[in-house]
Amino acid sequence: MASLVTGNPRPVRLADIAKAAGVSHGTASNVFSRPEIVREEVRERVKAMAEAMGYAGPDPKGRLLRAGKVNAIGVATTEPLSYFFDDPFARVMMAGISEACDATGAGIALVSAGNDEKLAWNIQSALVDGFILFCIEGGPRLVELTRERKLPFVALELGVEDDTISTIRIDNAAGARMAARHLAELGHRRFAVLTLPFVDGSSGLVTPVRFGTAIYTATRNRLAGYFDELSRFGVDTAKVPVYETGNDAATTRAGLETIFAMGEPPTAILAMSDRMAMVAIEWLAERGMKVPGDVSIIGFDGVPDGALCDPPLTTIAQPIIEIGRRAARMILDFDGAVRRETLDVELVVRGSSGPPPAGS
């Protein structure tokens, strides 16, 4: 029996097993894919031959590709792979995607890479029927690479306007106006803004001349929404400090250090993500400042972690799970049409917002 393996430099194929067992290729295939229709004697003989020759069974990739569908979705980002597990927004989004995939028995492949070359390879080699693109950073590059695959894809918060791309988004400007209105109606007039990235890899104070230059629509539209509403309450938005962060703890803390060293401190912080807002609550507590007694904070996203922080976070809640569900269904039920959906947000008032300190 060992002689069947010796001297064979190529991988053992199903045809080799069929020949060695004295059965047709179709019968050998049925042993692995439809064993119930093969006589037990033949089935055992083919399996014994496969084991002796080191053959584990047909490559499922080949079978799936022949069928024209692999029944899996790729979820892609330019962030490190840890983003899917560390970021509270990404975790909730993945729950919605997983729910839709579970309902149809589809799989999920996470696609990310630390550099452009690896990202291109990972997208090209992913065994999926289509992609959901987390366009937090590097959105245009993700779209470019995915288009080269010629597979369906849907972008979440793409940074550029393109009517040829399926997207699911929220009304960022409307949500930002809700946030600013809530704090202004409480009596606040001294504000600061912590933003999402304007462009990839940058952070720091943003001058008014840059306010409309953000390549990411979420950043641009949320800032416009904040300022539109604050202007209605007589706030001079040119004097509102705006700090661009990477939506992480390090740049958020750097932003807070800068803002609170500028002179008269804000009594209210508009944060473009719950992640930034929760870092701000922690930073202020470390310095003995009370939220909302000294500073009110409102986030943006509605992640579950926000309800658990101290104090619980006031936020603009996105329907994150529903966004994930819809994105997955766009790929699973793809019919060739471009679909662009905008979902509503809501204000969730909790303990992190209140009136400004007396005399401010």
Short mmCIF file of C-alpha atoms in Angstrom, two decimals:
data_model
loop_
_atom_site.label_atom_id
_atom_site.label_comp_id
_atom_site.label_asym_id
_atom_site.label_seq_id
_atom_site.Cartn_x
_atom_site.Cartn_y
_atom_site.Cartn_z
CA MET A 1 0.00 0.00 0.00
CA ALA A 2 2.87 2.40 0.79
CA SER A 3 4.03 2.15 -2.81
CA LEU A 4 0.95 4.09 -3.84
CA VAL A 5 2.37 7.18 -2.10
CA THR A 6 6.09 6.76 -2.70
CA GLY A 7 7.44 8.60 -5.71
CA ASN A 8 4.36 10.77 -6.26
CA PRO A 9 5.55 14.41 -6.13
CA ARG A 10 2.14 16.03 -6.52
CA PRO A 11 -0.75 16.15 -4.03
CA VAL A 12 -3.01 13.11 -4.03
CA ARG A 13 -6.20 13.82 -5.97
CA LEU A 14 -9.63 12.25 -5.85
CA ALA A 15 -8.97 10.67 -9.25
CA ASP A 16 -5.99 8.80 -7.74
CA ILE A 17 -8.17 7.43 -4.97
CA ALA A 18 -10.83 6.32 -7.43
CA LYS A 19 -8.27 4.50 -9.61
CA ALA A 20 -6.57 2.81 -6.65
CA ALA A 21 -9.94 1.69 -5.20
CA GLY A 22 -11.20 0.48 -8.57
CA VAL A 23 -14.26 2.76 -8.71
CA SER A 24 -15.36 5.60 -10.94
CA HIS A 25 -14.50 9.21 -10.14
CA GLY A 26 -18.20 9.92 -9.52
CA THR A 27 -18.48 7.09 -7.00
CA ALA A 28 -15.38 8.28 -5.16
CA SER A 29 -16.81 11.80 -5.08
CA ASN A 30 -20.11 10.53 -3.67
CA VAL A 31 -18.27 8.78 -0.83
CA PHE A 32 -17.26 12.21 0.47
CA SER A 33 -20.22 14.33 -0.57
CA ARG A 34 -23.22 11.95 -0.60
CA PRO A 35 -22.11 8.82 1.31
CA GLU A 36 -25.68 7.64 1.87
CA ILE A 37 -26.05 6.63 -1.79
CA VAL A 38 -22.89 4.50 -1.88
CA ARG A 39 -22.87 0.85 -0.74
CA GLU A 40 -21.16 0.43 2.61
CA GLU A 41 -18.60 -2.04 1.21
CA VAL A 42 -17.54 0.41 -1.53
CA ARG A 43 -17.62 3.34 0.85
CA GLU A 44 -15.30 1.64 3.33
CA ARG A 45 -12.89 0.57 0.58
CA VAL A 46 -12.60 4.10 -0.80
CA LYS A 47 -12.15 5.61 2.67
CA ALA A 48 -9.46 3.07 3.55
CA MET A 49 -7.61 3.84 0.34
CA ALA A 50 -7.90 7.59 0.98
CA GLU A 51 -6.47 7.21 4.48
CA ALA A 52 -3.60 5.05 3.26
CA MET A 53 -2.72 7.58 0.56
CA GLY A 54 -2.99 10.60 2.87
CA TYR A 55 -6.05 12.09 1.20
CA ALA A 56 -8.25 14.08 3.61
CA GLY A 57 -11.15 14.70 1.22
CA PRO A 58 -12.15 17.07 -1.58
CA ASP A 59 -11.06 20.70 -1.25
CA PRO A 60 -14.25 22.53 -0.20
CA LYS A 61 -13.00 25.67 -1.95
CA GLY A 62 -13.06 23.94 -5.30
CA ARG A 63 -16.56 22.63 -4.77
CA LEU A 64 -17.84 26.01 -3.67
CA LEU A 65 -16.18 27.85 -6.52
CA ARG A 66 -17.62 25.41 -9.03
CA ALA A 67 -21.03 26.19 -7.57
CA GLY A 68 -20.37 29.90 -8.20
CA LYS A 69 -21.01 30.92 -4.57
CA VAL A 70 -19.01 30.37 -1.40
CA ASN A 71 -21.72 31.56 1.02
CA ALA A 72 -19.44 33.90 2.96
CA ILE A 73 -19.07 37.67 3.42
CA GLY A 74 -15.80 39.54 3.76
CA VAL A 75 -15.74 42.41 6.26
CA ALA A 76 -12.81 44.67 5.38
CA THR A 77 -11.00 47.56 7.05
CA THR A 78 -7.62 49.23 6.85
CA GLU A 79 -7.49 49.16 10.65
CA PRO A 80 -5.57 46.37 12.42
CA LEU A 81 -7.47 43.13 12.89
CA SER A 82 -7.81 43.97 16.59
CA TYR A 83 -10.18 46.80 15.60
CA PHE A 84 -13.02 44.30 15.18
CA PHE A 85 -12.63 43.21 18.81
CA ASP A 86 -11.42 46.37 20.58
CA ASP A 87 -13.65 49.06 19.12
CA PRO A 88 -17.12 49.12 20.76
CA PHE A 89 -18.82 50.35 17.55
CA ALA A 90 -17.21 47.59 15.47
CA ARG A 91 -18.22 44.91 17.99
CA VAL A 92 -21.89 45.91 17.83
CA MET A 93 -21.78 46.20 14.04
CA MET A 94 -20.32 42.69 13.81
CA ALA A 95 -23.21 41.42 15.95
CA GLY A 96 -25.67 42.69 13.34
CA ILE A 97 -23.67 41.22 10.47
CA SER A 98 -23.37 37.90 12.31
CA GLU A 99 -27.11 37.80 12.98
CA ALA A 100 -27.90 38.11 9.26
CA CYS A 101 -25.26 35.52 8.35
CA ASP A 102 -26.49 33.07 10.99
CA ALA A 103 -29.99 33.27 9.53
CA THR A 104 -28.71 31.97 6.19
CA GLY A 105 -25.80 29.79 7.34
CA ALA A 106 -23.27 32.15 5.73
CA GLY A 107 -19.73 32.59 7.01
CA ILE A 108 -17.71 35.72 7.73
CA ALA A 109 -14.10 36.48 6.80
CA LEU A 110 -12.37 39.41 8.54
CA VAL A 111 -10.04 41.23 6.15
CA SER A 112 -7.44 43.74 7.35
CA ALA A 113 -3.71 44.36 7.11
CA GLY A 114 -0.98 46.53 8.52
CA ASN A 115 0.15 47.79 5.12
CA ASP A 116 -1.27 48.41 1.65
CA GLU A 117 0.48 45.47 -0.02
CA LYS A 118 -0.90 42.94 2.45
CA LEU A 119 -4.36 44.53 2.34
CA ALA A 120 -4.41 44.18 -1.46
CA TRP A 121 -3.39 40.53 -1.21
CA ASN A 122 -5.93 39.77 1.52
CA ILE A 123 -8.79 41.29 -0.47
CA GLN A 124 -7.73 39.53 -3.66
CA SER A 125 -7.42 36.14 -1.96
CA ALA A 126 -10.45 36.24 0.36
CA LEU A 127 -12.88 33.43 -0.46
CA VAL A 128 -16.12 35.43 -0.23
CA ASP A 129 -19.19 36.40 -2.26
CA GLY A 130 -18.82 40.12 -1.50
CA PHE A 131 -17.52 42.68 0.97
CA ILE A 132 -18.76 45.01 3.66
CA LEU A 133 -16.28 47.89 3.87
CA PHE A 134 -15.66 49.63 7.19
CA CYS A 135 -14.54 52.95 5.70
CA ILE A 136 -13.29 54.46 8.95
CA GLU A 137 -9.94 55.26 7.35
CA GLY A 138 -8.64 54.43 3.89
CA GLY A 139 -12.13 54.24 2.41
CA PRO A 140 -11.21 55.15 -1.18
CA ARG A 141 -8.41 52.57 -1.20
CA LEU A 142 -10.74 49.88 0.13
CA VAL A 143 -13.20 50.65 -2.66
CA GLU A 144 -10.46 50.60 -5.29
CA LEU A 145 -9.14 47.20 -4.19
CA THR A 146 -12.62 45.70 -3.86
CA ARG A 147 -13.66 46.91 -7.30
CA GLU A 148 -10.69 45.02 -8.72
CA ARG A 149 -12.20 41.81 -7.34
CA LYS A 150 -15.40 42.50 -9.30
CA LEU A 151 -17.51 41.31 -6.39
CA PRO A 152 -20.51 43.05 -4.78
CA PHE A 153 -19.68 45.40 -1.92
CA VAL A 154 -21.38 47.88 0.37
CA ALA A 155 -19.54 50.75 2.04
CA LEU A 156 -20.32 51.94 5.54
CA GLU A 157 -19.77 55.72 5.77
CA LEU A 158 -17.65 56.10 2.64
CA GLY A 159 -15.54 59.24 2.74
CA VAL A 160 -16.42 60.42 -0.78
CA GLU A 161 -19.68 60.86 -2.63
CA ASP A 162 -20.12 58.26 -5.37
CA ASP A 163 -23.59 57.34 -6.59
CA THR A 164 -22.26 54.12 -8.16
CA ILE A 165 -21.46 52.59 -4.74
CA SER A 166 -23.96 50.89 -2.45
CA THR A 167 -23.84 52.48 0.99
CA ILE A 168 -25.62 52.38 4.32
CA ARG A 169 -25.26 55.51 6.39
CA ILE A 170 -26.95 57.76 8.90
CA ASP A 171 -27.85 61.45 8.73
CA ASN A 172 -24.72 62.70 10.49
CA ALA A 173 -25.63 66.37 10.27
CA ALA A 174 -29.05 65.78 11.82
CA GLY A 175 -27.53 63.77 14.66
CA ALA A 176 -24.94 66.45 15.34
CA ARG A 177 -27.63 69.14 15.44
CA MET A 178 -29.52 67.07 18.02
CA ALA A 179 -26.38 66.84 20.17
CA ALA A 180 -25.58 70.56 20.02
CA ARG A 181 -29.22 71.54 20.59
CA HIS A 182 -29.46 69.34 23.68
CA LEU A 183 -26.45 70.96 25.36
CA ALA A 184 -27.35 74.49 24.22
CA GLU A 185 -30.89 74.14 25.60
CA LEU A 186 -29.35 73.14 28.94
CA GLY A 187 -27.67 76.55 28.93
CA HIS A 188 -24.15 75.80 27.69
CA ARG A 189 -22.35 78.40 25.58
CA ARG A 190 -18.70 77.37 25.99
CA PHE A 191 -18.07 74.33 23.81
CA ALA A 192 -15.21 72.19 22.52
CA VAL A 193 -15.35 69.53 19.80
CA LEU A 194 -13.41 66.26 19.59
CA THR A 195 -13.62 65.05 16.00
CA LEU A 196 -13.08 61.90 14.02
CA PRO A 197 -10.22 62.07 11.48
CA PHE A 198 -10.31 64.71 8.76
CA VAL A 199 -7.72 62.77 6.75
CA ASP A 200 -5.91 59.52 7.43
CA GLY A 201 -3.16 59.65 10.02
CA SER A 202 -3.55 63.25 11.20
CA SER A 203 -4.51 64.77 14.54
CA GLY A 204 -4.31 68.13 16.31
CA LEU A 205 -6.12 71.45 16.56
CA VAL A 206 -8.11 72.27 13.45
CA THR A 207 -8.20 75.84 12.16
CA PRO A 208 -11.48 77.24 10.78
CA VAL A 209 -10.06 77.22 7.24
CA ARG A 210 -9.95 73.40 7.39
CA PHE A 211 -13.48 72.84 8.68
CA GLY A 212 -14.90 71.97 5.26
CA THR A 213 -11.92 70.00 3.99
CA ALA A 214 -12.39 66.66 5.77
CA ILE A 215 -12.32 63.82 3.26
CA TYR A 216 -14.63 61.80 5.50
CA THR A 217 -18.27 62.78 5.22
CA ALA A 218 -19.03 61.71 8.80
CA THR A 219 -16.46 64.17 10.19
CA ARG A 220 -17.42 66.96 7.82
CA ASN A 221 -21.18 66.61 8.28
CA ARG A 222 -21.09 66.21 12.04
CA LEU A 223 -18.95 69.32 12.46
CA ALA A 224 -21.27 71.27 10.16
CA GLY A 225 -24.28 70.05 12.12
CA TYR A 226 -22.74 71.07 15.46
CA PHE A 227 -21.88 74.54 14.21
CA ASP A 228 -25.17 75.14 12.41
CA GLU A 229 -27.07 74.48 15.62
CA LEU A 230 -24.68 76.34 17.93
CA SER A 231 -24.94 79.41 15.70
CA ARG A 232 -28.69 79.40 16.23
CA PHE A 233 -28.02 79.83 19.96
CA GLY A 234 -25.64 82.73 19.44
CA VAL A 235 -22.40 80.79 19.92
CA ASP A 236 -19.41 82.21 18.02
CA THR A 237 -18.24 78.97 16.43
CA ALA A 238 -14.96 80.55 15.31
CA LYS A 239 -13.95 80.52 18.99
CA VAL A 240 -14.91 76.87 19.58
CA PRO A 241 -11.74 74.74 19.83
CA VAL A 242 -11.88 71.77 17.47
CA TYR A 243 -9.39 68.95 17.95
CA GLU A 244 -8.98 66.16 15.38
CA THR A 245 -8.39 62.76 16.95
CA GLY A 246 -7.68 59.28 15.63
CA ASN A 247 -10.70 58.06 17.62
CA ASP A 248 -8.35 56.48 20.14
CA ALA A 249 -7.34 57.13 23.73
CA ALA A 250 -3.93 58.66 22.99
CA THR A 251 -5.07 61.39 20.60
CA THR A 252 -8.25 62.06 22.58
CA ARG A 253 -6.23 62.63 25.73
CA ALA A 254 -3.83 64.86 23.81
CA GLY A 255 -6.81 66.85 22.57
CA LEU A 256 -8.19 67.32 26.06
CA GLU A 257 -4.79 68.44 27.37
CA THR A 258 -4.64 71.03 24.60
CA ILE A 259 -8.22 72.26 24.98
CA PHE A 260 -8.08 72.67 28.77
CA ALA A 261 -4.76 74.52 28.56
CA MET A 262 -6.15 77.18 26.23
CA GLY A 263 -7.66 79.50 28.81
CA GLU A 264 -11.35 79.58 29.69
CA PRO A 265 -12.32 75.89 29.68
CA PRO A 266 -15.41 74.56 27.96
CA THR A 267 -18.44 73.57 29.98
CA ALA A 268 -19.57 71.14 27.28
CA ILE A 269 -17.76 68.71 24.98
CA LEU A 270 -19.20 67.43 21.73
CA ALA A 271 -17.46 64.13 20.95
CA MET A 272 -17.92 62.53 17.53
CA SER A 273 -17.81 59.02 18.99
CA ASP A 274 -18.78 57.33 22.24
CA ARG A 275 -15.24 55.99 22.46
CA MET A 276 -13.84 59.53 22.64
CA ALA A 277 -16.57 60.62 25.04
CA MET A 278 -15.81 57.80 27.48
CA VAL A 279 -12.10 58.60 27.36
CA ALA A 280 -13.00 62.23 28.12
CA ILE A 281 -15.08 61.22 31.16
CA GLU A 282 -12.14 59.21 32.47
CA TRP A 283 -9.64 62.02 31.78
CA LEU A 284 -11.76 64.59 33.60
CA ALA A 285 -12.30 62.31 36.59
CA GLU A 286 -8.54 61.82 36.90
CA ARG A 287 -8.21 65.60 37.28
CA GLY A 288 -10.97 65.96 39.83
CA MET A 289 -13.53 67.46 37.46
CA LYS A 290 -17.10 66.30 37.72
CA VAL A 291 -19.28 65.18 34.82
CA PRO A 292 -21.76 66.83 34.39
CA GLY A 293 -21.18 69.18 37.34
CA ASP A 294 -18.16 70.87 35.77
CA VAL A 295 -18.29 69.62 32.18
CA SER A 296 -21.10 67.98 30.23
CA ILE A 297 -20.25 65.42 27.55
CA ILE A 298 -22.27 63.96 24.71
CA GLY A 299 -21.05 61.15 22.48
CA PHE A 300 -22.13 59.78 19.15
CA ASP A 301 -22.86 56.12 18.26
CA GLY A 302 -24.95 54.53 21.01
CA VAL A 303 -22.64 51.63 21.88
CA PRO A 304 -23.69 49.50 24.89
CA ASP A 305 -20.55 50.46 26.84
CA GLY A 306 -21.85 54.02 27.09
CA ALA A 307 -24.72 52.99 29.35
CA LEU A 308 -22.27 51.33 31.74
CA CYS A 309 -19.71 54.11 32.25
CA ASP A 310 -19.82 56.49 35.24
CA PRO A 311 -21.82 58.57 34.68
CA PRO A 312 -23.82 56.87 31.92
CA LEU A 313 -23.17 58.58 28.60
CA THR A 314 -25.62 60.86 26.83
CA THR A 315 -25.26 60.11 23.14
CA ILE A 316 -26.65 60.21 19.63
CA ALA A 317 -27.55 56.57 19.00
CA GLN A 318 -27.16 54.96 15.61
CA PRO A 319 -29.10 51.77 14.77
CA ILE A 320 -25.77 49.95 14.65
CA ILE A 321 -27.08 46.39 14.67
CA GLU A 322 -29.63 47.21 11.96
CA ILE A 323 -26.89 48.78 9.82
CA GLY A 324 -24.93 45.53 10.14
CA ARG A 325 -27.96 43.40 9.28
CA ARG A 326 -28.82 45.46 6.21
CA ALA A 327 -25.25 45.50 4.97
CA ALA A 328 -25.02 41.72 5.20
CA ARG A 329 -28.35 41.25 3.43
CA MET A 330 -27.21 43.54 0.60
CA ILE A 331 -24.40 41.06 -0.10
CA LEU A 332 -26.32 37.84 0.60
CA ASP A 333 -29.28 38.95 -1.56
CA PHE A 334 -27.28 40.84 -4.17
CA ASP A 335 -29.28 41.46 -7.35
CA GLY A 336 -26.94 43.81 -9.20
CA ALA A 337 -28.66 47.04 -8.10
CA VAL A 338 -26.88 49.91 -6.36
CA ARG A 339 -28.61 50.60 -3.05
CA ARG A 340 -28.07 53.69 -0.90
CA GLU A 341 -29.84 53.80 2.45
CA THR A 342 -29.87 56.48 5.16
CA LEU A 343 -31.12 55.50 8.61
CA ASP A 344 -32.36 57.73 11.43
CA VAL A 345 -30.56 58.43 14.72
CA GLU A 346 -31.96 59.37 18.13
CA LEU A 347 -30.89 61.38 21.17
CA VAL A 348 -30.42 59.23 24.28
CA VAL A 349 -30.18 61.40 27.40
CA ARG A 350 -28.31 59.93 30.36
CA GLY A 351 -26.21 61.22 33.23
CA SER A 352 -23.25 62.83 31.44
CA SER A 353 -25.14 65.99 30.42
CA GLY A 354 -26.62 68.68 32.62
CA PRO A 355 -26.72 72.46 33.08
CA PRO A 356 -23.42 74.37 33.13
CA PRO A 357 -21.85 75.34 36.46
CA ALA A 358 -23.39 78.41 38.09
CA GLY A 359 -21.82 81.61 36.84
CA SER A 360 -20.31 80.11 33.71
#
